[in-house]
mmCIF file of C-alpha atoms and ligand atoms in Angstrom:
data_model
loop_
_atom_site.group_PDB
_atom_site.id
_atom_site.type_symbol
_atom_site.label_atom_id
_atom_site.label_comp_id
_atom_site.label_asym_id
_atom_site.label_seq_id
_atom_site.Cartn_x
_atom_site.Cartn_y
_atom_site.Cartn_z
ATOM 1 C CA MET A 345 8.417 13.753 31.465
ATOM 2 C CA GLY A 346 6.223 14.106 28.712
ATOM 3 C CA ILE A 347 6.650 15.895 24.954
ATOM 4 C CA ASN A 348 5.503 18.983 23.273
ATOM 5 C CA ILE A 349 3.795 18.920 20.075
ATOM 6 C CA LEU A 350 5.718 21.914 18.672
ATOM 7 C CA ALA A 351 3.710 22.350 15.522
ATOM 8 C CA MET A 352 1.971 19.777 12.854
ATOM 9 C CA GLY A 353 1.233 19.964 9.272
ATOM 10 C CA ASN A 354 -1.535 17.508 6.550
ATOM 11 C CA TYR A 355 -1.437 16.954 2.803
ATOM 12 C CA VAL A 356 -4.256 15.125 1.396
ATOM 13 C CA PRO A 357 -4.333 14.590 -2.024
ATOM 14 C CA ASP A 358 -6.867 16.926 -4.355
ATOM 15 C CA GLN A 359 -8.627 13.504 -5.656
ATOM 16 C CA LYS A 360 -11.599 13.335 -4.109
ATOM 17 C CA LEU A 361 -13.394 9.658 -4.234
ATOM 18 C CA LYS A 362 -17.265 10.702 -3.036
ATOM 19 C CA ASN A 363 -19.779 7.173 -1.796
ATOM 20 C CA ASP A 364 -21.364 7.315 -5.589
ATOM 21 C CA ASP A 365 -18.013 7.379 -7.180
ATOM 22 C CA LEU A 366 -18.014 3.500 -5.595
ATOM 23 C CA THR A 367 -20.429 2.097 -7.169
ATOM 24 C CA ARG A 368 -18.117 2.106 -10.061
ATOM 25 C CA PHE A 369 -16.890 -0.896 -8.521
ATOM 26 C CA VAL A 370 -19.277 -2.531 -6.350
ATOM 27 C CA GLU A 371 -22.267 -2.795 -5.538
ATOM 28 C CA THR A 372 -23.669 -0.154 -2.422
ATOM 29 C CA ASN A 373 -24.791 3.000 -2.470
ATOM 30 C CA ASP A 374 -24.336 6.595 -0.699
ATOM 31 C CA GLU A 375 -27.227 5.693 1.816
ATOM 32 C CA TRP A 376 -25.458 2.464 3.029
ATOM 33 C CA ILE A 377 -22.009 4.020 3.611
ATOM 34 C CA ARG A 378 -23.333 7.216 5.125
ATOM 35 C CA THR A 379 -25.506 5.025 7.655
ATOM 36 C CA ARG A 380 -23.247 2.313 8.586
ATOM 37 C CA THR A 381 -19.974 4.252 8.589
ATOM 38 C CA GLY A 382 -20.219 7.984 8.738
ATOM 39 C CA ILE A 383 -17.927 8.557 5.721
ATOM 40 C CA ILE A 384 -19.661 10.884 2.542
ATOM 41 C CA GLU A 385 -15.590 10.881 0.844
ATOM 42 C CA ARG A 386 -12.163 10.038 1.474
ATOM 43 C CA PRO A 387 -8.869 11.357 -0.583
ATOM 44 C CA MET A 388 -7.661 9.058 -2.753
ATOM 45 C CA ALA A 389 -3.671 9.085 -4.099
ATOM 46 C CA GLY A 390 -3.702 9.268 -7.749
ATOM 47 C CA TRP A 391 0.449 9.661 -9.087
ATOM 48 C CA GLU A 392 1.302 10.661 -5.380
ATOM 49 C CA PRO A 393 3.798 7.928 -4.070
ATOM 50 C CA THR A 394 3.234 7.353 0.148
ATOM 51 C CA TRP A 395 6.410 9.071 0.838
ATOM 52 C CA TYR A 396 5.373 12.130 -1.285
ATOM 53 C CA MET A 397 2.427 12.641 0.503
ATOM 54 C CA GLY A 398 4.383 12.598 3.359
ATOM 55 C CA LYS A 399 6.889 14.929 2.350
ATOM 56 C CA LYS A 400 4.052 17.362 1.819
ATOM 57 C CA ALA A 401 3.127 16.794 5.655
ATOM 58 C CA ALA A 402 6.376 17.067 7.002
ATOM 59 C CA GLU A 403 7.550 19.955 5.127
ATOM 60 C CA ALA A 404 4.590 21.708 6.157
ATOM 61 C CA ALA A 405 4.900 20.806 10.207
ATOM 62 C CA VAL A 406 8.579 21.996 9.988
ATOM 63 C CA LYS A 407 7.972 25.268 8.326
ATOM 64 C CA LYS A 408 5.115 26.157 11.118
ATOM 65 C CA ALA A 409 7.183 24.659 13.745
ATOM 66 C CA GLY A 410 9.973 27.402 12.546
ATOM 67 C CA ILE A 411 13.184 25.318 13.137
ATOM 68 C CA ASP A 412 15.899 24.807 11.185
ATOM 69 C CA VAL A 413 15.331 21.222 9.406
ATOM 70 C CA SER A 414 18.955 20.141 10.351
ATOM 71 C CA GLU A 415 17.882 20.636 14.219
ATOM 72 C CA ILE A 416 15.586 17.092 13.758
ATOM 73 C CA GLY A 417 17.376 14.569 15.149
ATOM 74 C CA LEU A 418 15.244 11.252 14.175
ATOM 75 C CA VAL A 419 12.347 11.061 11.583
ATOM 76 C CA ILE A 420 10.102 8.239 12.322
ATOM 77 C CA SER A 421 7.405 7.157 9.742
ATOM 78 C CA CYS A 422 4.539 5.357 10.738
ATOM 79 C CA THR A 423 3.047 3.189 7.827
ATOM 80 C CA ALA A 424 1.259 0.635 6.899
ATOM 81 C CA THR A 425 1.614 1.162 3.289
ATOM 82 C CA SER A 426 5.312 1.590 2.667
ATOM 83 C CA ASP A 427 5.817 2.337 -1.338
ATOM 84 C CA PHE A 428 9.153 0.170 -0.765
ATOM 85 C CA HIS A 429 10.020 -2.556 1.349
ATOM 86 C CA THR A 430 13.264 -1.460 1.497
ATOM 87 C CA PRO A 431 14.061 1.720 1.934
ATOM 88 C CA SER A 432 12.066 3.125 4.728
ATOM 89 C CA MET A 433 9.454 5.763 3.928
ATOM 90 C CA ALA A 434 11.240 7.969 6.998
ATOM 91 C CA SER A 435 15.237 7.744 4.819
ATOM 92 C CA ILE A 436 13.002 9.135 1.709
ATOM 93 C CA ILE A 437 11.462 11.568 3.293
ATOM 94 C CA GLN A 438 14.952 12.396 5.773
ATOM 95 C CA ASN A 439 16.657 13.110 2.439
ATOM 96 C CA GLU A 440 13.832 14.577 0.593
ATOM 97 C CA ILE A 441 13.261 17.376 3.219
ATOM 98 C CA GLY A 442 17.390 17.538 3.684
ATOM 99 C CA ALA A 443 17.392 16.235 7.377
ATOM 100 C CA VAL A 444 20.745 15.855 7.341
ATOM 101 C CA ASN A 445 21.586 15.203 10.630
ATOM 102 C CA ALA A 446 18.478 12.890 11.839
ATOM 103 C CA GLY A 447 18.367 8.802 11.570
ATOM 104 C CA ALA A 448 15.572 7.362 10.088
ATOM 105 C CA PHE A 449 13.535 4.155 10.765
ATOM 106 C CA ASP A 450 9.758 3.203 10.038
ATOM 107 C CA LEU A 451 7.455 2.242 12.516
ATOM 108 C CA ASN A 452 3.857 -0.318 11.590
ATOM 109 C CA ALA A 453 1.584 -0.565 14.016
ATOM 110 C CA ALA A 454 -1.068 -0.207 11.411
ATOM 111 C CA CYS A 455 -3.824 2.706 12.642
ATOM 112 C CA THR A 456 -1.794 2.288 15.809
ATOM 113 C CA GLY A 457 0.855 3.931 14.376
ATOM 114 C CA PHE A 458 1.118 7.332 14.936
ATOM 115 C CA VAL A 459 0.156 6.587 19.032
ATOM 116 C CA TYR A 460 2.970 4.129 18.949
ATOM 117 C CA ALA A 461 5.357 6.699 16.952
ATOM 118 C CA LEU A 462 4.533 9.825 19.633
ATOM 119 C CA ASP A 463 5.078 7.268 22.758
ATOM 120 C CA THR A 464 8.351 6.207 20.986
ATOM 121 C CA ALA A 465 9.734 9.865 20.230
ATOM 122 C CA ARG A 466 8.944 10.616 23.676
ATOM 123 C CA ARG A 467 11.066 7.984 24.866
ATOM 124 C CA PHE A 468 13.810 8.999 22.569
ATOM 125 C CA VAL A 469 13.840 12.708 23.474
ATOM 126 C CA GLU A 470 13.698 11.901 27.315
ATOM 127 C CA THR A 471 16.955 9.137 27.101
ATOM 128 C CA ASP A 472 19.042 11.547 24.734
ATOM 129 C CA ASP A 473 20.150 15.160 25.875
ATOM 130 C CA GLY A 474 21.273 15.733 22.203
ATOM 131 C CA LEU A 475 17.967 15.061 20.364
ATOM 132 C CA LYS A 476 16.277 18.489 20.430
ATOM 133 C CA TYR A 477 13.244 17.290 17.649
ATOM 134 C CA VAL A 478 11.583 14.053 16.181
ATOM 135 C CA LEU A 479 9.581 14.632 13.021
ATOM 136 C CA ILE A 480 7.019 12.122 13.072
ATOM 137 C CA VAL A 481 5.191 11.149 9.737
ATOM 138 C CA ALA A 482 2.597 9.673 9.123
ATOM 139 C CA ASN A 483 1.575 8.754 6.014
ATOM 140 C CA GLU A 484 -0.832 5.805 3.772
ATOM 141 C CA ALA A 485 -1.890 5.186 0.384
ATOM 142 C CA LEU A 486 -4.456 2.731 1.452
ATOM 143 C CA SER A 487 -5.836 2.572 -1.919
ATOM 144 C CA ARG A 488 -3.056 0.739 -3.041
ATOM 145 C CA PHE A 489 -3.619 -2.114 -1.109
ATOM 146 C CA LEU A 490 -7.878 -2.304 -1.027
ATOM 147 C CA ASP A 491 -9.355 -5.231 -2.454
ATOM 148 C CA PHE A 492 -11.870 -3.324 -5.182
ATOM 149 C CA THR A 493 -14.136 -6.206 -5.447
ATOM 150 C CA ASP A 494 -14.978 -6.216 -1.812
ATOM 151 C CA ARG A 495 -17.338 -3.725 -0.749
ATOM 152 C CA SER A 496 -17.131 -4.576 2.788
ATOM 153 C CA SER A 497 -13.623 -2.879 3.050
ATOM 154 C CA CYS A 498 -12.911 -1.007 -0.394
ATOM 155 C CA ILE A 499 -15.672 1.832 0.995
ATOM 156 C CA LEU A 500 -14.020 2.622 4.087
ATOM 157 C CA PHE A 501 -10.305 3.898 3.211
ATOM 158 C CA GLY A 502 -8.737 7.372 2.174
ATOM 159 C CA ASP A 503 -5.019 8.328 1.274
ATOM 160 C CA GLY A 504 -3.448 11.225 3.157
ATOM 161 C CA ALA A 505 -0.522 12.358 5.373
ATOM 162 C CA ALA A 506 -0.140 14.214 8.673
ATOM 163 C CA ALA A 507 2.742 15.154 10.615
ATOM 164 C CA ALA A 508 4.380 16.561 13.541
ATOM 165 C CA VAL A 509 7.918 18.134 15.033
ATOM 166 C CA VAL A 510 7.589 16.968 18.875
ATOM 167 C CA GLU A 511 10.494 18.044 21.531
ATOM 168 C CA LYS A 512 11.178 17.356 25.191
ATOM 169 C CA SER A 513 8.650 18.874 27.611
ATOM 170 C CA SER A 514 7.758 18.463 31.594
ATOM 171 C CA LYS A 515 4.041 18.619 30.507
ATOM 172 C CA LEU A 516 1.301 15.964 31.405
ATOM 173 C CA TYR A 517 1.781 12.378 29.965
ATOM 174 C CA SER A 518 0.291 9.370 30.119
ATOM 175 C CA SER A 519 0.503 6.159 27.404
ATOM 176 C CA VAL A 520 -0.603 2.671 27.324
ATOM 177 C CA LEU A 521 0.810 0.726 24.468
ATOM 178 C CA GLY A 522 -0.785 -2.747 23.285
ATOM 179 C CA SER A 523 -1.524 -5.472 21.299
ATOM 180 C CA ASP A 524 -3.652 -9.023 20.789
ATOM 181 C CA GLY A 525 -2.007 -10.981 18.082
ATOM 182 C CA SER A 526 -4.641 -13.111 18.480
ATOM 183 C CA GLY A 527 -6.516 -11.044 16.332
ATOM 184 C CA GLY A 528 -3.946 -10.596 13.158
ATOM 185 C CA LYS A 529 -6.001 -12.968 10.653
ATOM 186 C CA LEU A 530 -9.085 -9.988 11.290
ATOM 187 C CA LEU A 531 -7.278 -7.356 9.424
ATOM 188 C CA CYS A 532 -4.440 -8.588 7.244
ATOM 189 C CA ALA A 533 -2.668 -8.484 3.480
ATOM 190 C CA ARG A 534 0.139 -10.573 2.612
ATOM 191 C CA ALA A 535 3.514 -8.825 1.760
ATOM 192 C CA LEU A 536 5.197 -11.624 -0.362
ATOM 193 C CA ALA A 537 4.876 -14.804 -2.073
ATOM 194 C CA GLN A 538 6.052 -17.404 -2.294
ATOM 195 C CA VAL A 539 8.898 -18.975 -5.283
ATOM 196 C CA PRO A 540 7.048 -22.081 -6.588
ATOM 197 C CA GLU A 541 9.961 -23.781 -7.655
ATOM 198 C CA LEU A 542 11.287 -23.357 -4.266
ATOM 199 C CA ALA A 543 8.051 -24.065 -2.042
ATOM 200 C CA THR A 544 8.483 -27.263 0.052
ATOM 201 C CA ASP A 545 5.659 -29.110 1.587
ATOM 202 C CA ALA A 546 4.936 -27.922 5.217
ATOM 203 C CA PRO A 547 5.612 -29.777 8.002
ATOM 204 C CA GLU A 548 2.495 -31.696 9.444
ATOM 205 C CA ASP A 549 2.485 -29.226 12.804
ATOM 206 C CA PHE A 550 2.478 -25.938 10.727
ATOM 207 C CA THR A 551 -0.794 -23.697 10.749
ATOM 208 C CA ASP A 552 -1.669 -20.917 8.994
ATOM 209 C CA GLU A 553 -4.780 -19.409 9.957
ATOM 210 C CA PHE A 554 -4.798 -16.540 7.823
ATOM 211 C CA PRO A 555 -7.003 -16.411 5.253
ATOM 212 C CA ASP A 556 -6.121 -17.037 1.302
ATOM 213 C CA MET A 557 -6.244 -13.805 -0.101
ATOM 214 C CA PRO A 558 -5.266 -11.974 -3.325
ATOM 215 C CA LEU A 559 -1.282 -11.104 -2.700
ATOM 216 C CA HIS A 560 -1.124 -7.288 -1.033
ATOM 217 C CA LYS A 561 -4.913 -6.923 -0.895
ATOM 218 C CA LEU A 562 -6.451 -6.063 2.166
ATOM 219 C CA PHE A 563 -8.687 -8.915 4.270
ATOM 220 C CA GLN A 564 -10.917 -7.502 7.111
ATOM 221 C CA ASN A 565 -13.422 -9.362 8.987
ATOM 222 C CA GLY A 566 -15.434 -5.961 9.812
ATOM 223 C CA LYS A 567 -17.842 -7.515 12.190
ATOM 224 C CA GLU A 568 -14.548 -8.884 14.600
ATOM 225 C CA VAL A 569 -12.813 -5.838 13.942
ATOM 226 C CA TYR A 570 -15.823 -3.600 15.371
ATOM 227 C CA LYS A 571 -16.731 -5.746 18.263
ATOM 228 C CA PHE A 572 -12.765 -5.152 18.839
ATOM 229 C CA ALA A 573 -12.834 -1.518 18.741
ATOM 230 C CA THR A 574 -15.809 -0.516 20.757
ATOM 231 C CA SER A 575 -14.077 -2.209 23.476
ATOM 232 C CA ILE A 576 -10.612 -1.336 23.032
ATOM 233 C CA LEU A 577 -11.442 2.449 22.253
ATOM 234 C CA PRO A 578 -12.895 2.975 25.810
ATOM 235 C CA LYS A 579 -10.344 0.921 27.918
ATOM 236 C CA SER A 580 -7.393 2.301 25.785
ATOM 237 C CA PHE A 581 -8.649 5.696 27.019
ATOM 238 C CA THR A 582 -9.044 4.105 30.636
ATOM 239 C CA LEU A 583 -5.506 2.239 30.924
ATOM 240 C CA ALA A 584 -3.957 5.202 30.122
ATOM 241 C CA ALA A 585 -5.893 7.592 32.558
ATOM 242 C CA ASP A 586 -5.740 5.263 35.738
ATOM 243 C CA LYS A 587 -1.623 5.535 35.196
ATOM 244 C CA ILE A 588 -2.437 9.166 36.144
ATOM 245 C CA GLY A 589 -5.397 9.407 38.110
ATOM 246 C CA MET A 590 -7.323 11.396 35.730
ATOM 247 C CA THR A 591 -10.599 10.812 34.570
ATOM 248 C CA LYS A 592 -12.952 11.720 31.332
ATOM 249 C CA ASP A 593 -14.111 14.991 33.535
ATOM 250 C CA ASP A 594 -10.436 16.097 32.824
ATOM 251 C CA ILE A 595 -10.276 15.813 28.975
ATOM 252 C CA ASP A 596 -10.599 18.651 26.538
ATOM 253 C CA TRP A 597 -10.693 16.880 23.502
ATOM 254 C CA PHE A 598 -10.648 13.239 22.281
ATOM 255 C CA VAL A 599 -9.069 12.253 19.169
ATOM 256 C CA PRO A 600 -9.927 8.734 18.056
ATOM 257 C CA HIS A 601 -8.999 6.627 15.595
ATOM 258 C CA GLN A 602 -11.391 7.032 12.322
ATOM 259 C CA ALA A 603 -12.731 3.893 11.447
ATOM 260 C CA ASN A 604 -16.119 4.363 12.064
ATOM 261 C CA ILE A 605 -18.885 6.932 13.268
ATOM 262 C CA ARG A 606 -20.670 4.095 14.984
ATOM 263 C CA ILE A 607 -17.354 2.934 17.047
ATOM 264 C CA ILE A 608 -16.561 6.406 18.230
ATOM 265 C CA GLU A 609 -20.366 6.848 19.594
ATOM 266 C CA THR A 610 -20.609 3.494 21.126
ATOM 267 C CA ALA A 611 -17.176 4.447 22.674
ATOM 268 C CA ALA A 612 -18.746 7.827 23.587
ATOM 269 C CA LYS A 613 -21.230 6.061 25.453
ATOM 270 C CA LYS A 614 -19.578 4.089 27.324
ATOM 271 C CA LEU A 615 -17.096 6.310 28.342
ATOM 272 C CA GLY A 616 -20.273 8.952 29.609
ATOM 273 C CA VAL A 617 -18.637 11.222 27.224
ATOM 274 C CA PRO A 618 -20.844 13.743 24.571
ATOM 275 C CA MET A 619 -19.906 13.362 20.898
ATOM 276 C CA ASP A 620 -19.100 17.068 20.808
ATOM 277 C CA LYS A 621 -16.267 16.444 22.835
ATOM 278 C CA PHE A 622 -14.715 13.780 19.719
ATOM 279 C CA ILE A 623 -12.933 15.465 16.982
ATOM 280 C CA VAL A 624 -14.711 13.702 13.981
ATOM 281 C CA THR A 625 -13.184 14.047 10.671
ATOM 282 C CA LEU A 626 -13.957 10.578 9.055
ATOM 283 C CA ASP A 627 -16.756 12.129 7.002
ATOM 284 C CA HIS A 628 -14.633 13.928 4.811
ATOM 285 C CA PHE A 629 -11.042 11.793 5.135
ATOM 286 C CA GLY A 630 -12.081 8.072 5.489
ATOM 287 C CA ASN A 631 -9.985 6.012 7.491
ATOM 288 C CA THR A 632 -6.566 7.270 6.773
ATOM 289 C CA SER A 633 -5.073 4.415 8.996
ATOM 290 C CA SER A 634 -2.140 5.896 10.956
ATOM 291 C CA ALA A 635 -2.643 9.282 9.192
ATOM 292 C CA SER A 636 -6.196 9.775 10.912
ATOM 293 C CA ILE A 637 -5.215 10.344 14.257
ATOM 294 C CA PRO A 638 -3.010 13.168 13.395
ATOM 295 C CA LEU A 639 -5.256 14.481 10.694
ATOM 296 C CA ALA A 640 -7.969 14.717 13.028
ATOM 297 C CA LEU A 641 -5.682 16.535 15.918
ATOM 298 C CA ASN A 642 -4.078 19.008 13.217
ATOM 299 C CA GLU A 643 -7.321 19.468 12.080
ATOM 300 C CA GLY A 644 -8.876 20.048 15.365
ATOM 301 C CA ILE A 645 -6.013 22.623 15.776
ATOM 302 C CA GLU A 646 -6.218 24.719 12.847
ATOM 303 C CA LYS A 647 -9.965 24.950 13.281
ATOM 304 C CA GLY A 648 -9.418 26.477 16.570
ATOM 305 C CA LEU A 649 -11.023 24.180 18.668
ATOM 306 C CA ILE A 650 -7.731 22.515 20.487
ATOM 307 C CA LYS A 651 -6.217 25.622 22.022
ATOM 308 C CA ARG A 652 -2.405 24.894 24.076
ATOM 309 C CA GLY A 653 -3.082 23.954 27.728
ATOM 310 C CA GLN A 654 -5.827 21.658 26.788
ATOM 311 C CA LYS A 655 -5.637 18.138 27.780
ATOM 312 C CA LEU A 656 -6.045 15.518 24.943
ATOM 313 C CA ALA A 657 -6.814 11.690 24.671
ATOM 314 C CA LEU A 658 -5.376 10.062 21.610
ATOM 315 C CA ILE A 659 -6.702 6.789 21.088
ATOM 316 C CA GLY A 660 -5.821 3.896 18.222
ATOM 317 C CA PHE A 661 -7.004 0.822 17.234
ATOM 318 C CA GLY A 662 -6.121 -1.327 14.190
ATOM 319 C CA ALA A 663 -4.771 -4.268 12.611
ATOM 320 C CA GLY A 664 -2.385 -6.327 14.370
ATOM 321 C CA LEU A 665 -4.765 -6.103 16.237
ATOM 322 C CA THR A 666 -2.884 -3.174 18.124
ATOM 323 C CA TYR A 667 -4.113 -0.485 20.626
ATOM 324 C CA GLY A 668 -2.743 2.601 22.577
ATOM 325 C CA GLY A 669 -3.963 5.546 24.143
ATOM 326 C CA ILE A 670 -2.020 9.027 24.797
ATOM 327 C CA ILE A 671 -2.976 11.805 27.267
ATOM 328 C CA LEU A 672 -1.176 14.382 26.815
ATOM 329 C CA GLU A 673 -0.839 18.202 27.703
ATOM 330 C CA TYR A 674 -1.134 20.130 23.961
HETATM 331 O O1 LIG B 1081 -8.792 0.844 11.058
HETATM 332 C C1 LIG B 1081 -9.053 -0.647 10.946
HETATM 333 C C2 LIG B 1081 -10.377 -0.488 11.273
HETATM 334 N N1 LIG B 1081 -11.587 -1.277 10.884
HETATM 335 C C3 LIG B 1081 -12.755 -1.220 11.734
HETATM 336 O O2 LIG B 1081 -13.102 -0.554 12.756
HETATM 337 C C4 LIG B 1081 -13.804 -1.563 10.917
HETATM 338 C C5 LIG B 1081 -14.625 -2.271 11.858
HETATM 339 N N2 LIG B 1081 -15.868 -2.493 11.017
HETATM 340 C C6 LIG B 1081 -16.681 -1.759 10.854
HETATM 341 O O3 LIG B 1081 -16.729 -0.884 10.489
HETATM 342 C C7 LIG B 1081 -17.794 -2.511 9.924
HETATM 343 O O4 LIG B 1081 -18.470 -3.782 10.704
HETATM 344 C C8 LIG B 1081 -18.337 -2.180 8.615
HETATM 345 C C9 LIG B 1081 -18.887 -0.726 8.266
HETATM 346 C C10 LIG B 1081 -17.184 -3.213 7.725
HETATM 347 C C11 LIG B 1081 -19.580 -3.332 7.975
HETATM 348 O O5 LIG B 1081 -20.864 -2.576 8.282
HETATM 349 P P1 LIG B 1081 -21.885 -3.883 9.379
HETATM 350 O O6 LIG B 1081 -22.703 -2.911 9.933
HETATM 351 O O7 LIG B 1081 -21.255 -4.431 10.450
HETATM 352 O O8 LIG B 1081 -22.213 -4.663 8.015
HETATM 353 P P2 LIG B 1081 -22.520 -6.088 7.966
HETATM 354 O O9 LIG B 1081 -20.844 -6.560 7.342
HETATM 355 O O10 LIG B 1081 -23.150 -6.539 9.050
HETATM 356 O O11 LIG B 1081 -23.423 -6.423 6.338
HETATM 357 C C12 LIG B 1081 -24.951 -5.835 6.337
HETATM 358 C C13 LIG B 1081 -25.134 -5.888 5.115
HETATM 359 C C14 LIG B 1081 -24.992 -7.156 4.769
HETATM 360 O O12 LIG B 1081 -26.001 -7.356 3.728
HETATM 361 P P3 LIG B 1081 -26.406 -9.043 4.282
HETATM 362 O O13 LIG B 1081 -25.871 -10.154 4.465
HETATM 363 O O14 LIG B 1081 -27.966 -8.772 5.550
HETATM 364 O O15 LIG B 1081 -27.701 -8.917 3.074
HETATM 365 C C15 LIG B 1081 -23.557 -6.999 3.880
HETATM 366 O O16 LIG B 1081 -23.646 -7.622 2.685
HETATM 367 O O17 LIG B 1081 -24.403 -4.987 4.590
HETATM 368 C C16 LIG B 1081 -24.231 -5.683 3.170
HETATM 369 N N3 LIG B 1081 -23.103 -4.992 3.036
HETATM 370 C C17 LIG B 1081 -23.249 -3.626 2.243
HETATM 371 N N4 LIG B 1081 -24.222 -3.440 1.926
HETATM 372 C C18 LIG B 1081 -24.085 -1.854 0.757
HETATM 373 C C19 LIG B 1081 -21.573 -4.805 3.435
HETATM 374 N N5 LIG B 1081 -21.123 -3.520 2.795
HETATM 375 C C20 LIG B 1081 -22.133 -2.904 2.010
HETATM 376 C C21 LIG B 1081 -22.037 -2.089 1.323
HETATM 377 N N6 LIG B 1081 -22.649 -1.835 0.500
HETATM 378 N N7 LIG B 1081 -20.614 -1.143 0.898
#
């Protein structure tokens, strides 16, 4: 049993940060960023909270789907940059769009979030006959937890949201979800501080291998994450493809997480797939974490590149370290 992506919607802030603008914060230059990452500019939330971007993308997707919002049975918001620890982004969006009959929860699988959410939605519609539509909203404001003194990470990320209305279908589908938690310390941000008055000494056998970093600021070991990304991207595809006896030649479009053009090029080479089969949007969006795959997917659809009936491979990887691949018919 598969899933049908009925309609999608995107929202990105108007404010764009170009490579040269980043020289306001760190010692860098346009040439380094372009050649080492492929990024030229990235949207940056100004006043927009994460949930607001998600709401706008959700409204666009629901409008395009032509459904009544009351028919949505579940809202899943994937985000690593929630405005609140609680309530969830999904609950806020559910209320904002008037999806009165929907349950709502957030899912954090970092940049693999949309892949995890789509696979989760597929399992919900498969096991609940009363559930007609699931709304998936990937919304991220990475700028709010970037360390703008760290030139190796602050140049990479952008803000934005993309949403998808999905329903049960008998179309082709395969998925693999994975995680290597031993790499958690390679890409992380602390959420909570200790209360100094209550802090007690840790027992001797306690180990905390996570690096010291400013609260709420992203830390990344770029080189190690790069190595992980270039090996897991082709591996995730192969694991999902093998499950249903497919090969790279059966795929019309690869829609990978948009982190660095060199990661995509290396994966393309490893898979033996030409780059023109990859949807690439990182030049103008940067890395928008969980929103990157659905933003790219919807852009491919709106440009008329991705057509109904074609076979797609969505491949994500990111903090966790998480990874996942989905093969589906659009
Ligand atoms: O969605 C989350 C997943 N994240 C990723 O997939 C990110 C994976 N990692 C990467 O994409 C790359 O490792 C980076 C883009 C983060 C870094 O690229 P790199 O080619 O691995 O650069 P590097 O870390 O080896 O640094 C090379 C040089 C260093 O200078 P020295 O030590 O050789 O003098 C850095 O200090 O480039 C320097 N550098 C910069 N120079 C100008 C690092 N960042 C910058 C910068 N501008 N922004």
